[in-house]
PDB file of C-alpha atoms in Angstrom:
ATOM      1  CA  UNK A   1      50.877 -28.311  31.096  1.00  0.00           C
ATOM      2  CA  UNK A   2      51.310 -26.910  27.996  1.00  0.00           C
ATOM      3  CA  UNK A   3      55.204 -25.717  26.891  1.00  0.00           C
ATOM      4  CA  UNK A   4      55.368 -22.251  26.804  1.00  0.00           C
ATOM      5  CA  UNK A   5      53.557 -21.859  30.133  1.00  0.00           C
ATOM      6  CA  UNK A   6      55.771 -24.628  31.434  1.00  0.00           C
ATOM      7  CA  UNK A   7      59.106 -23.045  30.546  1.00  0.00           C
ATOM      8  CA  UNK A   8      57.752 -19.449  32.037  1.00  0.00           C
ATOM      9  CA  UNK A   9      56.924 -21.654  35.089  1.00  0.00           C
ATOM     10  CA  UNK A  10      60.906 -22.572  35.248  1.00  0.00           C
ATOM     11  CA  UNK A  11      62.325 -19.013  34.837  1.00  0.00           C
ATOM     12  CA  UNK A  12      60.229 -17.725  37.380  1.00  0.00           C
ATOM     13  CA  UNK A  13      61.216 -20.589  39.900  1.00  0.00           C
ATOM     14  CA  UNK A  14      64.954 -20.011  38.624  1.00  0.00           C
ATOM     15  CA  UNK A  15      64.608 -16.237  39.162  1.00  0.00           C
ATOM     16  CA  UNK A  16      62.816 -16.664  42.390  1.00  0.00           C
ATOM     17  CA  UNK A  17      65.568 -19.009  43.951  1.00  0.00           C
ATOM     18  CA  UNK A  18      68.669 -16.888  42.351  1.00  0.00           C
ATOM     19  CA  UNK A  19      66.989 -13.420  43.919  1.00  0.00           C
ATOM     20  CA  UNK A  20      65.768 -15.181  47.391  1.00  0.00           C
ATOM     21  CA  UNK A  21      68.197 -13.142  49.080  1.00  0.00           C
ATOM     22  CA  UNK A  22      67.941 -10.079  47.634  1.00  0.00           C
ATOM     23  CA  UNK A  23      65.653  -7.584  48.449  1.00  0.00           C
ATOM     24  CA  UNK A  24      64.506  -3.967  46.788  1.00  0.00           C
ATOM     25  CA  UNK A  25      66.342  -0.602  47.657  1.00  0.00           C
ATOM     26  CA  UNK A  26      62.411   0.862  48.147  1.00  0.00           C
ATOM     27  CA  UNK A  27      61.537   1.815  52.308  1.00  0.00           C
ATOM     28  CA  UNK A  28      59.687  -1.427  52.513  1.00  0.00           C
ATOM     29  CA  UNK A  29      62.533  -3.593  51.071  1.00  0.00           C
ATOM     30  CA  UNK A  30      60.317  -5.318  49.138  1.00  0.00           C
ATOM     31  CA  UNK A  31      61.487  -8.962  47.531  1.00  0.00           C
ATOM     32  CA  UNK A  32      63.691  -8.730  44.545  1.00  0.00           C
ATOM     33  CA  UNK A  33      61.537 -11.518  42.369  1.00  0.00           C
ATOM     34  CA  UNK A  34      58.785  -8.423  42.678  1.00  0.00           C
ATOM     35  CA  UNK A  35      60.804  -6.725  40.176  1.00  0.00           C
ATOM     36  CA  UNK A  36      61.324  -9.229  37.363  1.00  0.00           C
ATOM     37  CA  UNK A  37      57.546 -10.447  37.827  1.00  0.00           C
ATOM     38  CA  UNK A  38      56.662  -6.656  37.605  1.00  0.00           C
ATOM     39  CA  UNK A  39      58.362  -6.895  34.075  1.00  0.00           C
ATOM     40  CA  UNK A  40      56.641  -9.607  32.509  1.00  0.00           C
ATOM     41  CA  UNK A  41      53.279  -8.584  33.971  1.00  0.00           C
ATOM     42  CA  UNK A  42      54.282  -5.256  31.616  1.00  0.00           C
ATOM     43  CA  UNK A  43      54.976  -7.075  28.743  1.00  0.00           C
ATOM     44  CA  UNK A  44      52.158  -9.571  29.012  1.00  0.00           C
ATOM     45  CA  UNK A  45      49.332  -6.738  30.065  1.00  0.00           C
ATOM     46  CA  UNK A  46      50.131  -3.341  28.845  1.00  0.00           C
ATOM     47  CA  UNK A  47      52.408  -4.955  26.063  1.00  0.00           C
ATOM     48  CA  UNK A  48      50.421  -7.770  24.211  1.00  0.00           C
ATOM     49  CA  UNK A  49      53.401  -9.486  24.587  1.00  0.00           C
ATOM     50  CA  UNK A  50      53.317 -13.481  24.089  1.00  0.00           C
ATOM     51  CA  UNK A  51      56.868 -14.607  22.738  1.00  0.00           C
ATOM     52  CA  UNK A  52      57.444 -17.489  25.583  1.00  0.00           C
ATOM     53  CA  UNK A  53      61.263 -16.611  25.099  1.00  0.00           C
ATOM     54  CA  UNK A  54      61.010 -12.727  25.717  1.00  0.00           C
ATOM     55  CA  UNK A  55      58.677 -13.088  29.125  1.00  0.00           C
ATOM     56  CA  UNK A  56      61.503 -16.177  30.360  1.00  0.00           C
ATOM     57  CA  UNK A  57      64.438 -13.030  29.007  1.00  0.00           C
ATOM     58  CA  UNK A  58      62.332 -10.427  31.215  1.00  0.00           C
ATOM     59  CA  UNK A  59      61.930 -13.085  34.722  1.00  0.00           C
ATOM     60  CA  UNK A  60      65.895 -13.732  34.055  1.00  0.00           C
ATOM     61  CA  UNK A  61      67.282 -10.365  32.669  1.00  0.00           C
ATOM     62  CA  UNK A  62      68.646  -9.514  36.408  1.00  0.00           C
ATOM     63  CA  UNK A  63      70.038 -12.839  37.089  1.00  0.00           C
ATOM     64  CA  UNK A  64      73.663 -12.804  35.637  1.00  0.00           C
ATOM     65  CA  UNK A  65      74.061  -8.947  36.670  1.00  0.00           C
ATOM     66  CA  UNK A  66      73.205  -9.398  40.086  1.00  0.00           C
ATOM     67  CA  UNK A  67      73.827 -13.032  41.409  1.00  0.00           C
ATOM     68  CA  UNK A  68      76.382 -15.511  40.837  1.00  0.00           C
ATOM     69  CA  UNK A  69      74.263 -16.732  37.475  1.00  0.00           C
ATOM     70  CA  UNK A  70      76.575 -17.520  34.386  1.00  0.00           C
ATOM     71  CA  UNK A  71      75.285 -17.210  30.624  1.00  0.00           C
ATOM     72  CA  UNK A  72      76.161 -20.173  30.168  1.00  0.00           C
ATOM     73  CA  UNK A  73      73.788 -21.556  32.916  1.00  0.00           C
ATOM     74  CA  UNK A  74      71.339 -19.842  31.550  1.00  0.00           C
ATOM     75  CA  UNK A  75      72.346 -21.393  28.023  1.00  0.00           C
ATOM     76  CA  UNK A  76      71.886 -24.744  29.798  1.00  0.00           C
ATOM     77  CA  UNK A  77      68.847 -24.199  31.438  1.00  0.00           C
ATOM     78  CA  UNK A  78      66.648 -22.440  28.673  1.00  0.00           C
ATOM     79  CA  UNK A  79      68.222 -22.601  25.435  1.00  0.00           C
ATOM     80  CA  UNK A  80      70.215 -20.234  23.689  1.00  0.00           C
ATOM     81  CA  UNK A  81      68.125 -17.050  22.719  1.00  0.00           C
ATOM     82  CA  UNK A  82      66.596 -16.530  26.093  1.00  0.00           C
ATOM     83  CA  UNK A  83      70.337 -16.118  27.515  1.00  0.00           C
ATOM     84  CA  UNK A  84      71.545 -14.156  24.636  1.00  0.00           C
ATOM     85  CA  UNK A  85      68.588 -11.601  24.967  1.00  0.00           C
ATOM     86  CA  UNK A  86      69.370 -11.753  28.999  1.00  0.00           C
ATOM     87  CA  UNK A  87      73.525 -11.079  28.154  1.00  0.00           C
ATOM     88  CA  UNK A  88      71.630  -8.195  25.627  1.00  0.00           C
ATOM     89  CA  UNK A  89      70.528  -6.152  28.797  1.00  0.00           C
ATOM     90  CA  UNK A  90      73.315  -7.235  31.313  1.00  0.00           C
ATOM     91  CA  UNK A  91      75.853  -4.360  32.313  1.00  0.00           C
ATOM     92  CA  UNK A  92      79.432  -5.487  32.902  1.00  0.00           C
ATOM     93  CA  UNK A  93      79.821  -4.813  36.576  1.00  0.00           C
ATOM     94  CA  UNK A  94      83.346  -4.410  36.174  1.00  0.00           C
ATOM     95  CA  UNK A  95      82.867  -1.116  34.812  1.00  0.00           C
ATOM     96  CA  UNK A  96      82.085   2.352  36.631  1.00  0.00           C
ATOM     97  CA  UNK A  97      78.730   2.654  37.213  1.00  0.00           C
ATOM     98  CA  UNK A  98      78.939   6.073  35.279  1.00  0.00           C
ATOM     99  CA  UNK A  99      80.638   3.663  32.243  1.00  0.00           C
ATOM    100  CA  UNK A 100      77.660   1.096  32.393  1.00  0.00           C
ATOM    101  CA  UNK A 101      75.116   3.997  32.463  1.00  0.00           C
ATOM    102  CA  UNK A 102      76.783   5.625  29.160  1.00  0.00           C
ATOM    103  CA  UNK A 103      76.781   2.117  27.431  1.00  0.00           C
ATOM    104  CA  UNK A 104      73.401   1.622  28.664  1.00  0.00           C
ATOM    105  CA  UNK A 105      72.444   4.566  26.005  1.00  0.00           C
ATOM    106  CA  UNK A 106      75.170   4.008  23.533  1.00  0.00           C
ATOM    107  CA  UNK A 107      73.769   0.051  23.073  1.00  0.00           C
ATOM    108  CA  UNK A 108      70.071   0.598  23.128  1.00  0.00           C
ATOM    109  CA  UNK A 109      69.546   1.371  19.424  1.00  0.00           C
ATOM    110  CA  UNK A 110      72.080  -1.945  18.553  1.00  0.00           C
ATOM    111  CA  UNK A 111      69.812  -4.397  20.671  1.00  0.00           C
ATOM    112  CA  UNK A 112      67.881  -6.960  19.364  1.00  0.00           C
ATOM    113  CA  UNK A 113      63.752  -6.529  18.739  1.00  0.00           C
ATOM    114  CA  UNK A 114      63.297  -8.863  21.425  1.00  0.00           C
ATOM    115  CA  UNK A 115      66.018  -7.298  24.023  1.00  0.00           C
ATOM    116  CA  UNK A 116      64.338  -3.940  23.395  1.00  0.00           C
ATOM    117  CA  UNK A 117      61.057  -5.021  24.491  1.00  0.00           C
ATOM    118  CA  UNK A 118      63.077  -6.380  28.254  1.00  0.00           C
ATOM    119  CA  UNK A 119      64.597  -3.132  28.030  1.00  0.00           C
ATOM    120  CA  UNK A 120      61.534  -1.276  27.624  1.00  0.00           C
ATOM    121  CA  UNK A 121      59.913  -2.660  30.337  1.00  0.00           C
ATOM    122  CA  UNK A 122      62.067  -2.701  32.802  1.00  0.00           C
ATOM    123  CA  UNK A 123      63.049   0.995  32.574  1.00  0.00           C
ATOM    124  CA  UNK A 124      59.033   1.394  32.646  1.00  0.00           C
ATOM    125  CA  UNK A 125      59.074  -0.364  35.981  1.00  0.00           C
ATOM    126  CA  UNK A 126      62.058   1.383  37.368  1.00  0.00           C
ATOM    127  CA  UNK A 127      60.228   4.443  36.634  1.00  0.00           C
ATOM    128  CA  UNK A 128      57.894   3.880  38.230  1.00  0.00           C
ATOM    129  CA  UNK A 129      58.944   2.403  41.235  1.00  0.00           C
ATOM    130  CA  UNK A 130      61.103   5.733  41.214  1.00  0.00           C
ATOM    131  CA  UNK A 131      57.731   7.701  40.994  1.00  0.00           C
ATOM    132  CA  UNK A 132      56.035   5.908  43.721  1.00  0.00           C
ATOM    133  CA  UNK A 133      58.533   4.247  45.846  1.00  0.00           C
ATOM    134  CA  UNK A 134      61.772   5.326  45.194  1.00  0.00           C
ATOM    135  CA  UNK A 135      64.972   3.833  47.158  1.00  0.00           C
ATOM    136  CA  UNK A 136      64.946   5.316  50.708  1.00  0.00           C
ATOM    137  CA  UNK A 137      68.397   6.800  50.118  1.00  0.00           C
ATOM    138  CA  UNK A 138      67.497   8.781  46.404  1.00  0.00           C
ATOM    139  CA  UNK A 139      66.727  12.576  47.081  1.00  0.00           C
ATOM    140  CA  UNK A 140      64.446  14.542  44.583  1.00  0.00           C
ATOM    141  CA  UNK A 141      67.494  15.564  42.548  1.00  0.00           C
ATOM    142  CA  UNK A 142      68.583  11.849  42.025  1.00  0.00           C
ATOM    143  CA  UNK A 143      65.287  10.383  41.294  1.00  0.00           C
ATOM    144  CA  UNK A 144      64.807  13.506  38.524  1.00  0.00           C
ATOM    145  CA  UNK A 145      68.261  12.229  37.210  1.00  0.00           C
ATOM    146  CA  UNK A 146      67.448   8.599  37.017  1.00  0.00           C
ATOM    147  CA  UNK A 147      64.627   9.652  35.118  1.00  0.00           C
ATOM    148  CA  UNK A 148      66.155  11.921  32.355  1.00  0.00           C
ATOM    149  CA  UNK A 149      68.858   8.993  32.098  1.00  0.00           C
ATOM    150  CA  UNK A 150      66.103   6.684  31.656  1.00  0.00           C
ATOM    151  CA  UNK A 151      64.461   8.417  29.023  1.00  0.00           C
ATOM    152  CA  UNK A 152      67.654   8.714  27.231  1.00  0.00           C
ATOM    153  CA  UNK A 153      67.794   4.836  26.958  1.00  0.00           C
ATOM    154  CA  UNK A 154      64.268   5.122  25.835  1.00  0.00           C
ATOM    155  CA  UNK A 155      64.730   7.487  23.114  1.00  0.00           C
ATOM    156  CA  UNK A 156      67.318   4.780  21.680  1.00  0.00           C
ATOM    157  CA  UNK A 157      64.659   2.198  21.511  1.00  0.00           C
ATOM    158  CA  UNK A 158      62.144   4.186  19.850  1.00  0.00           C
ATOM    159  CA  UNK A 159      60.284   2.169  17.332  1.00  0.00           C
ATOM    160  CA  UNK A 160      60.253  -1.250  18.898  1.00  0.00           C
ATOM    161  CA  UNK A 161      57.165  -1.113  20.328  1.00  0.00           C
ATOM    162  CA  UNK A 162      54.580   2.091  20.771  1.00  0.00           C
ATOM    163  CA  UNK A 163      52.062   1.069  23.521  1.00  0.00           C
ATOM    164  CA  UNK A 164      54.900   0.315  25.303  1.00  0.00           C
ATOM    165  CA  UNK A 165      56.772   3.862  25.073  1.00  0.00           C
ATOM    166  CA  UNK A 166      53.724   5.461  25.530  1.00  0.00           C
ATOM    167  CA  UNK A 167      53.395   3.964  28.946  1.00  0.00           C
ATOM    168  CA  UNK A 168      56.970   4.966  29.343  1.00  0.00           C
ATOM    169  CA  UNK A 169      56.185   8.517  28.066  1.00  0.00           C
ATOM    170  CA  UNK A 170      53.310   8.994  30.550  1.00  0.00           C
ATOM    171  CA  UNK A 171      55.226   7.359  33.186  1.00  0.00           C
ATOM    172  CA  UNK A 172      57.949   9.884  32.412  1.00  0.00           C
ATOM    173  CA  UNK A 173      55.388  12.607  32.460  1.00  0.00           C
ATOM    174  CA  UNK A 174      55.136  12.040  36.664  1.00  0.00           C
ATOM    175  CA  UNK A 175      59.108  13.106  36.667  1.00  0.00           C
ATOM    176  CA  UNK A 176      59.755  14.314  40.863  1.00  0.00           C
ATOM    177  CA  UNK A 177      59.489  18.086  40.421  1.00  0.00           C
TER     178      UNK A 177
END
């Protein structure tokens, strides 16, 4: 098997077993790994994306927010740019959620080519997962926030990668009216 497939291989198995327990906020509570799968599916097919290191950032970029993952497992495990473009797009849970939100925006134009492109994507998904099966508990007015936030984040990473923002853009364009 050739490398790059190899190590993609790995972060998808190391995603898969870190999320096993986790499930989606959507009505059918769909399996976690859909979501980080969903990303580098993105990158791969809508993106043109190849950079081995990138699609491993986008399987892994949930794994230190939301399980008991440390950087510096992920350091061990795939080398030292995949888990610094995973801590890139990792909110501090010890903050307010209002705090990581703000930070979210404040930090997008600072990130890294390569931690725009995760970034990009997975606010793409999110959107539209929002659009088409949002979490059972959002109303209208908090899935039209999550997308104006959303777009905000965007609008910091504009440049990195057109095709990519378009589909944002016309993802956006479905906003819950």
């Amino acid at each position: 098997m050739e490398k790059p497939v190899g190590l993609i291989l790995e972060a998808l198995q190391f995603a898969a077993l870190k999320h096993r327990d986790q499930r989606r906020k959507d009505l059918e509570s769909s399996p976690y790994i859909n979501h980080p799968i969903a990303l580098a599916d993105v990158l791969v097919n809508e993106g043109g994306v190849t950079d081995t290191e990138v699609l491993c950032a986008a399987l892994l970029h949930d794994t230190v927010e939301d399980t008991a993952t440390t950087h510096q497992e992920l350091v061990d495990a795939f080398g030292s740019r995949i888990a610094r473009i995973v801590a890139e797009v990792t909110d501090d849970q010890d903050l307010p959620k209002a705090e990581r939100k703000r930070l979210q925006i404040e930090h997008a134009p600072k990130l890294s080519h390569e931690a725009k492109l995760v970034k990009l994507a997975d606010k793409l998904v999110n959107l539209r997962d929002v659009a088409e099966r949002p979490p059972a508990k959002w109303d209208l007015a908090r899935r039209q926030e999550y997308f104006d936030w959303a777009k905000r984040v965007i609008d910091g990473l504009r440049g990195a990668h057109p095709r990519l923002e378009a589909a944002f853009d016309a993802a956006y364009a479905k906003r819950p009216a």
